[in-house]
Amino acid sequence: GGCWHQCCPGRNNACWAPGARRARCYCDSYCERTGDCCEDYHTACRRAAVGCAVGPWGPWSGCSSPCGVGSKARSRQVTVPPRHGGEPCPDLKQRRGCLGEHPTCGTAK
């Protein structure tokens, strides 16, 4: 068996082939960390691998709460999706806390 039939991104325990002495060898990109890749993994998967690429972060949104504690969010888009076991995409969304200070906050009772 070998990886000629499949190459999977990230960690995928279902992405394997029969190896030597009835042991499984893997065809997911995580196998490089664990050292249990099939013998043909690099030729079958890594040569054609394309890692994920993302664009720049967009602007932060306004605070979700006009008065008091809330959150802001921003996002970015995938420009090149991963293929053939390439590096997976990083986080596409971020969140952070904020404090809403709308001028009417102090007058509302």
XYZ file of N, CA, C and O in Angstrom:
436
model
N 0.824 -1.200 0.000
C 0.000 0.000 0.000
C 0.856 1.247 0.000
O 2.059 1.207 0.246
N 0.253 2.343 -0.306
C 0.965 3.606 -0.313
C 0.012 4.771 -0.437
O -1.202 4.610 -0.435
N 0.586 5.963 -0.559
C -0.207 7.192 -0.580
C -0.639 7.608 -1.970
O -1.260 8.653 -2.127
N -0.343 6.820 -2.992
C -0.699 7.223 -4.346
C -2.190 7.457 -4.497
O -2.624 8.212 -5.356
N -3.002 6.818 -3.647
C -4.461 6.916 -3.766
C -5.062 8.043 -2.939
O -6.201 8.433 -3.164
N -4.327 8.561 -1.962
C -4.887 9.601 -1.097
C -3.796 10.375 -0.377
O -2.777 9.819 -0.009
N -4.042 11.658 -0.204
C -3.187 12.525 0.584
C -4.127 13.459 1.339
O -4.984 14.092 0.725
N -3.977 13.524 2.647
C -4.923 14.289 3.458
C -4.223 15.413 4.213
O -3.107 15.239 4.699
N -4.887 16.561 4.332
C -4.311 17.659 5.105
C -4.507 17.436 6.606
O -5.423 16.729 7.022
N -3.632 18.043 7.396
C -3.786 18.018 8.850
C -3.658 16.633 9.437
O -3.029 15.733 8.881
N -4.304 16.426 10.585
C -4.290 15.128 11.263
C -5.573 14.399 10.917
O -6.660 14.882 11.200
N -5.437 13.241 10.290
C -6.600 12.485 9.846
C -6.309 10.998 10.020
O -5.626 10.384 9.207
N -6.842 10.416 11.092
C -6.576 9.010 11.401
C -7.197 8.049 10.392
O -6.865 6.871 10.377
N -8.098 8.535 9.548
C -8.704 7.682 8.530
C -7.878 7.663 7.243
O -8.221 6.962 6.301
N -6.803 8.402 7.194
C -5.984 8.536 5.991
C -4.734 7.666 6.124
O -3.659 8.147 6.435
N -4.887 6.358 5.909
C -3.777 5.432 6.091
C -3.784 4.369 4.994
O -4.729 4.239 4.239
N -2.717 3.609 4.962
C -2.579 2.483 4.045
C -1.889 1.359 4.801
O -1.237 1.599 5.820
N -2.027 0.113 4.347
C -1.312 -0.986 5.009
C 0.190 -0.841 4.779
O 0.630 -0.582 3.662
N 0.937 -0.966 5.848
C 2.389 -0.847 5.754
C 3.063 -2.177 6.021
O 2.450 -3.243 5.945
N 4.320 -2.109 6.362
C 5.101 -3.313 6.648
C 4.596 -3.996 7.921
O 4.156 -3.334 8.863
N 4.666 -5.340 7.937
C 4.284 -6.163 9.104
C 2.903 -5.809 9.653
O 2.705 -5.663 10.852
N 1.948 -5.591 8.772
C 0.559 -5.326 9.122
C 0.339 -4.016 9.882
O -0.733 -3.773 10.410
N 1.371 -3.217 9.994
C 1.222 -1.921 10.668
C 0.665 -0.912 9.671
O 0.882 -1.023 8.468
N -0.032 0.073 10.186
C -0.555 1.135 9.329
C 0.517 2.196 9.111
O 1.272 2.518 10.017
N 0.556 2.728 7.909
C 1.347 3.919 7.652
C 0.351 4.999 7.226
O -0.735 4.694 6.736
N 0.704 6.250 7.444
C -0.262 7.340 7.247
C 0.119 8.250 6.089
O 1.289 8.382 5.733
N -0.911 8.883 5.529
C -0.761 9.768 4.369
C -1.321 11.161 4.671
O -1.659 11.908 3.757
N -1.441 11.494 5.949
C -1.869 12.842 6.320
C -0.633 13.674 6.638
O 0.426 13.137 6.952
N -0.740 14.995 6.530
C 0.441 15.836 6.724
C 0.978 15.765 8.156
O 2.132 16.082 8.396
N 0.164 15.290 9.103
C 0.614 15.158 10.495
C 1.632 14.024 10.656
O 2.387 13.998 11.617
N 1.669 13.108 9.714
C 2.582 11.965 9.838
C 4.045 12.409 9.863
O 4.893 11.699 10.388
N 4.343 13.591 9.335
C 5.722 14.073 9.390
C 6.140 14.369 10.827
O 7.299 14.206 11.184
N 5.201 14.791 11.644
C 5.509 15.039 13.072
C 5.639 13.749 13.855
O 6.452 13.643 14.750
N 4.791 12.783 13.531
C 4.786 11.535 14.296
C 5.731 10.483 13.725
O 5.990 9.476 14.368
N 6.230 10.695 12.510
C 7.195 9.771 11.923
C 6.613 8.466 11.433
O 7.337 7.479 11.296
N 5.304 8.430 11.143
C 4.691 7.185 10.698
C 4.110 7.306 9.286
O 3.098 6.714 8.959
N 4.795 8.074 8.430
C 4.356 8.242 7.042
C 4.625 6.980 6.235
O 5.573 6.241 6.508
N 3.819 6.765 5.215
C 4.100 5.699 4.256
C 5.378 6.052 3.497
O 5.738 7.229 3.379
N 6.037 5.032 2.964
C 7.310 5.251 2.283
C 7.203 6.216 1.111
O 8.118 6.968 0.817
N 6.068 6.212 0.425
C 5.921 7.070 -0.752
C 5.240 8.405 -0.430
O 4.864 9.136 -1.344
N 5.075 8.727 0.846
C 4.359 9.952 1.222
C 4.954 11.194 0.564
O 4.249 11.996 -0.033
N 6.260 11.372 0.662
C 6.878 12.585 0.124
C 6.741 12.692 -1.391
O 6.474 13.767 -1.914
N 6.903 11.593 -2.097
C 6.777 11.669 -3.556
C 5.322 11.808 -3.990
O 5.019 12.523 -4.930
N 4.408 11.140 -3.283
C 2.999 11.169 -3.689
C 2.273 12.425 -3.210
O 1.394 12.921 -3.901
N 2.657 12.934 -2.037
C 1.868 14.009 -1.435
C 2.594 15.345 -1.341
O 2.042 16.378 -1.690
N 3.784 15.342 -0.857
C 4.438 16.618 -0.567
C 4.880 17.374 -1.821
O 4.897 18.588 -1.837
N 5.226 16.678 -2.863
C 5.690 17.366 -4.059
C 4.593 18.275 -4.618
O 4.847 19.378 -5.055
N 3.354 17.794 -4.599
C 2.245 18.560 -5.154
C 1.505 19.363 -4.080
O 0.491 19.968 -4.351
N 2.015 19.349 -2.853
C 1.313 20.021 -1.761
C 1.320 21.534 -1.948
O 2.312 22.120 -2.360
N 0.192 22.136 -1.654
C 0.056 23.594 -1.692
C -0.495 24.015 -0.338
O -1.575 23.590 0.065
N 0.267 24.832 0.374
C -0.170 25.297 1.683
C -1.201 26.405 1.563
O -1.293 27.092 0.546
N -1.985 26.567 2.586
C -3.006 27.607 2.623
C -2.354 28.989 2.651
O -1.322 29.191 3.283
N -2.966 29.915 1.949
C -2.541 31.318 2.010
C -3.769 32.166 2.344
O -4.867 31.895 1.850
N -3.577 33.156 3.192
C -4.687 34.024 3.596
C -4.338 35.479 3.308
O -3.170 35.855 3.236
N -5.377 36.287 3.153
C -5.205 37.710 2.920
C -5.000 38.449 4.231
O -4.931 37.849 5.311
N -4.930 39.774 4.157
C -4.726 40.575 5.365
C -5.987 40.610 6.228
O -7.090 40.346 5.748
N -5.795 40.954 7.488
C -6.934 41.113 8.396
C -7.772 42.298 7.964
O -7.243 43.334 7.561
N -9.074 42.149 8.042
C -9.992 43.256 7.794
C -10.034 44.158 9.017
O -9.384 43.898 10.041
N -10.816 45.229 8.958
C -10.907 46.141 10.098
C -11.688 45.513 11.258
O -12.487 44.604 11.048
N -11.437 46.009 12.448
C -12.193 45.563 13.615
C -13.619 46.098 13.514
O -13.840 47.223 13.060
N -14.578 45.306 13.929
C -15.971 45.753 13.964
C -16.143 46.730 15.124
O -15.244 46.877 15.953
N -17.297 47.372 15.180
C -17.601 48.202 16.338
C -17.821 47.331 17.555
O -17.998 46.116 17.449
N -17.821 47.943 18.713
C -18.053 47.201 19.959
C -19.486 46.670 19.975
O -20.428 47.386 19.614
N -19.655 45.432 20.390
C -20.982 44.811 20.402
C -21.905 45.421 21.459
O -23.111 45.263 21.384
N -21.337 46.109 22.419
C -22.140 46.752 23.458
C -21.904 48.261 23.415
O -20.769 48.706 23.537
N -22.973 49.060 23.242
C -22.764 50.511 23.215
C -22.355 51.058 24.581
O -21.690 52.084 24.663
N -22.751 50.368 25.641
C -22.412 50.790 27.008
C -21.876 49.586 27.777
O -22.562 48.590 27.934
N -20.649 49.646 28.216
C -20.080 48.568 29.019
C -19.281 47.574 28.202
O -18.890 47.835 27.069
N -19.063 46.404 28.812
C -18.188 45.386 28.243
C -18.846 44.697 27.052
O -20.001 44.309 27.113
N -18.085 44.572 25.973
C -18.543 43.888 24.770
C -17.362 43.252 24.069
O -16.317 43.011 24.672
N -17.513 43.014 22.782
C -16.417 42.436 22.006
C -16.405 43.007 20.596
O -17.421 43.470 20.089
N -15.223 42.955 19.986
C -15.018 43.345 18.599
C -14.523 42.117 17.856
O -13.936 41.210 18.454
N -14.726 42.099 16.555
C -14.269 40.962 15.747
C -13.682 41.479 14.434
O -14.006 42.572 13.979
N -12.806 40.669 13.864
C -12.293 40.934 12.523
C -12.035 39.592 11.855
O -11.935 38.558 12.513
N -11.908 39.614 10.541
C -11.709 38.362 9.814
C -10.804 38.593 8.610
O -10.477 39.728 8.257
N -10.390 37.488 8.023
C -9.596 37.510 6.793
C -10.058 36.359 5.930
O -10.703 35.420 6.400
N -9.731 36.414 4.657
C -10.208 35.430 3.692
C -9.075 34.509 3.242
O -7.914 34.899 3.230
N -9.440 33.317 2.851
C -8.493 32.376 2.250
C -8.262 32.804 0.806
O -9.216 32.974 0.050
N -7.022 32.999 0.422
C -6.704 33.354 -0.967
C -6.281 32.129 -1.771
O -6.528 32.062 -2.962
N -5.638 31.160 -1.109
C -5.274 29.898 -1.759
C -5.597 28.773 -0.789
O -4.976 28.670 0.275
N -6.590 27.941 -1.103
C -6.908 26.834 -0.195
C -5.825 25.759 -0.220
O -5.144 25.599 -1.240
N -5.642 25.045 0.889
C -4.621 23.986 0.905
C -5.032 22.832 -0.010
O -6.214 22.523 -0.137
N -4.031 22.223 -0.638
C -4.287 21.081 -1.521
C -3.208 20.022 -1.321
O -2.069 20.346 -1.026
N -3.598 18.784 -1.506
C -2.669 17.648 -1.496
C -1.842 17.565 -0.219
O -0.639 17.319 -0.263
N -2.466 17.793 0.914
C -1.754 17.659 2.182
C -0.920 18.851 2.565
O -0.089 18.764 3.462
N -1.134 20.004 1.918
C -0.397 21.215 2.284
C -0.824 21.740 3.637
O -1.805 21.275 4.222
N -0.096 22.727 4.139
C -0.385 23.277 5.463
C -1.830 23.773 5.538
O -2.303 24.459 4.631
N -2.532 23.442 6.612
C -3.915 23.906 6.762
C -3.975 25.414 7.016
O -2.959 26.034 7.341
N -5.153 25.963 6.884
C -5.329 27.411 7.066
C -5.252 27.797 8.542
O -5.723 27.057 9.410
N -4.684 28.966 8.820
C -4.688 29.476 10.192
C -6.076 30.036 10.522
O -6.972 30.038 9.668
N -6.241 30.533 11.730
C -7.517 31.120 12.125
C -7.913 32.233 11.171
O -7.076 33.039 10.763
N -9.194 32.273 10.843
C -9.706 33.289 9.935
C -10.482 34.380 10.671
O -10.860 35.382 10.078
N -10.739 34.170 11.954
C -11.476 35.157 12.748
C -10.743 35.424 14.053
O -10.148 34.517 14.627
N -10.807 36.659 14.504
C -10.250 37.038 15.807
C -11.295 37.839 16.557
O -12.109 38.542 15.967
N -11.247 37.736 17.882
C -12.158 38.469 18.753
C -11.354 39.090 19.869
O -10.386 38.508 20.323
N -11.765 40.268 20.324
C -11.137 40.878 21.484
C -12.174 41.688 22.240
O -13.199 42.094 21.689
N -11.896 41.914 23.499
C -12.817 42.665 24.341
C -12.782 44.149 24.039
O -11.821 44.673 23.473
N -13.853 44.843 24.409
C -13.921 46.290 24.237
C -14.868 46.860 25.290
O -15.606 46.134 25.945
N -14.838 48.157 25.428
C -15.702 48.851 26.383
C -16.471 49.917 25.617
O -15.884 50.873 25.115
N -17.772 49.711 25.490
C -18.606 50.679 24.786
C -18.755 51.952 25.603
O -19.061 51.915 26.795
N -18.513 53.078 24.962
C -18.589 54.369 25.653
C -19.389 55.365 24.837
O -18.958 56.482 24.573
N -20.583 54.963 24.419
C -21.461 55.855 23.662
C -21.846 57.051 24.545
O -22.019 56.897 25.757
N -21.973 58.247 23.974
C -22.269 59.445 24.794
C -23.533 59.327 25.637
O -23.648 59.942 26.693
N -24.507 58.512 25.228
C -25.746 58.403 25.996
C -25.634 57.413 27.166
O -26.574 57.307 27.951
N -24.523 56.737 27.316
C -24.392 55.710 28.360
C -24.562 56.299 29.759
O -25.223 55.716 30.596
N -23.972 57.426 30.018
C -24.048 58.022 31.367
C -25.414 58.565 31.710
O -25.789 58.648 32.877
N -26.225 58.906 30.687
C -27.526 59.515 30.960
C -28.633 58.476 31.088
O -29.689 58.770 31.620
N -28.433 57.254 30.574
C -29.468 56.224 30.657
C -29.541 55.687 32.064
O -28.553 55.334 32.678
N -30.733 55.639 32.612
C -30.952 55.117 33.972
C -31.910 53.949 33.942
O -32.898 53.986 33.296
